[in-house]
mmCIF file of C-alpha atoms in Angstrom:
data_model
loop_
_atom_site.group_PDB
_atom_site.id
_atom_site.type_symbol
_atom_site.label_atom_id
_atom_site.label_comp_id
_atom_site.label_asym_id
_atom_site.label_seq_id
_atom_site.Cartn_x
_atom_site.Cartn_y
_atom_site.Cartn_z
ATOM 1 C CA ASN W 1 0.000 0.000 0.000
ATOM 2 C CA GLU W 2 1.524 3.306 -1.110
ATOM 3 C CA ARG W 3 0.006 5.209 1.800
ATOM 4 C CA LEU W 4 1.779 2.947 4.302
ATOM 5 C CA GLU W 5 5.014 3.294 2.336
ATOM 6 C CA PHE W 6 4.651 7.080 2.543
ATOM 7 C CA LEU W 7 4.078 6.876 6.297
ATOM 8 C CA GLY W 8 7.011 4.503 6.815
ATOM 9 C CA ASP W 9 9.341 6.729 4.799
ATOM 10 C CA SER W 10 8.270 9.719 6.890
ATOM 11 C CA VAL W 11 8.845 7.887 10.178
ATOM 12 C CA LEU W 12 12.274 6.708 9.002
ATOM 13 C CA ASN W 13 13.258 10.229 7.924
ATOM 14 C CA CYS W 14 12.129 11.638 11.269
ATOM 15 C CA ALA W 15 13.972 8.991 13.293
ATOM 16 C CA VAL W 16 17.196 9.453 11.319
ATOM 17 C CA ALA W 17 16.919 13.257 11.558
ATOM 18 C CA ASP W 18 16.476 13.018 15.337
ATOM 19 C CA MET W 19 19.492 10.708 15.658
ATOM 20 C CA LEU W 20 21.684 12.929 13.480
ATOM 21 C CA PHE W 21 20.630 16.089 15.312
ATOM 22 C CA GLY W 22 21.566 14.445 18.606
ATOM 23 C CA MET W 23 24.912 13.202 17.317
ATOM 24 C CA PHE W 24 25.894 16.085 15.030
ATOM 25 C CA GLY W 25 23.794 19.010 16.245
ATOM 26 C CA LYS W 26 26.515 21.502 15.361
ATOM 27 C CA LEU W 27 26.256 20.743 11.628
ATOM 28 C CA ASP W 28 24.190 23.161 9.582
ATOM 29 C CA GLU W 29 20.830 22.188 8.073
ATOM 30 C CA GLY W 30 22.264 21.500 4.621
ATOM 31 C CA ASP W 31 24.892 19.095 5.939
ATOM 32 C CA LEU W 32 22.372 17.313 8.164
ATOM 33 C CA SER W 33 20.009 16.954 5.196
ATOM 34 C CA ARG W 34 22.737 15.505 2.970
ATOM 35 C CA VAL W 35 23.798 12.963 5.594
ATOM 36 C CA ARG W 36 20.169 11.965 6.216
ATOM 37 C CA ALA W 37 19.493 11.578 2.486
ATOM 38 C CA ASN W 38 22.509 9.291 2.125
ATOM 39 C CA LEU W 39 21.418 7.152 5.071
ATOM 40 C CA VAL W 40 17.801 6.636 4.000
ATOM 41 C CA LYS W 41 18.404 5.824 0.341
ATOM 42 C CA GLN W 42 17.662 2.270 -0.736
ATOM 43 C CA GLN W 43 21.282 1.118 -1.191
ATOM 44 C CA ALA W 44 22.321 2.348 2.258
ATOM 45 C CA LEU W 45 19.310 0.672 3.878
ATOM 46 C CA TYR W 46 20.140 -2.566 2.045
ATOM 47 C CA GLU W 47 23.735 -2.475 3.299
ATOM 48 C CA ILE W 48 22.619 -1.776 6.874
ATOM 49 C CA ALA W 49 20.143 -4.674 6.683
ATOM 50 C CA GLN W 50 22.945 -6.943 5.433
ATOM 51 C CA MET W 51 25.228 -5.901 8.311
ATOM 52 C CA LEU W 52 22.411 -6.621 10.783
ATOM 53 C CA GLN W 53 21.781 -9.952 9.031
ATOM 54 C CA LEU W 54 18.156 -9.074 8.317
ATOM 55 C CA SER W 55 16.449 -10.966 5.527
ATOM 56 C CA ASP W 56 13.046 -11.882 4.165
ATOM 57 C CA ALA W 57 13.642 -15.540 4.999
#
């Protein structure tokens, strides 16, 4: 369902933004946005899932 995907993407973006703000609060908004965008893109999420040994199986 695309509506749930939209909601999930929003929750993920918010959670990552909160984490980054806590860890790197001195960075400006542009830098925080770039780091967040790199963390929530599909390839990065795939690599994190692999490191955590998450799978569909």
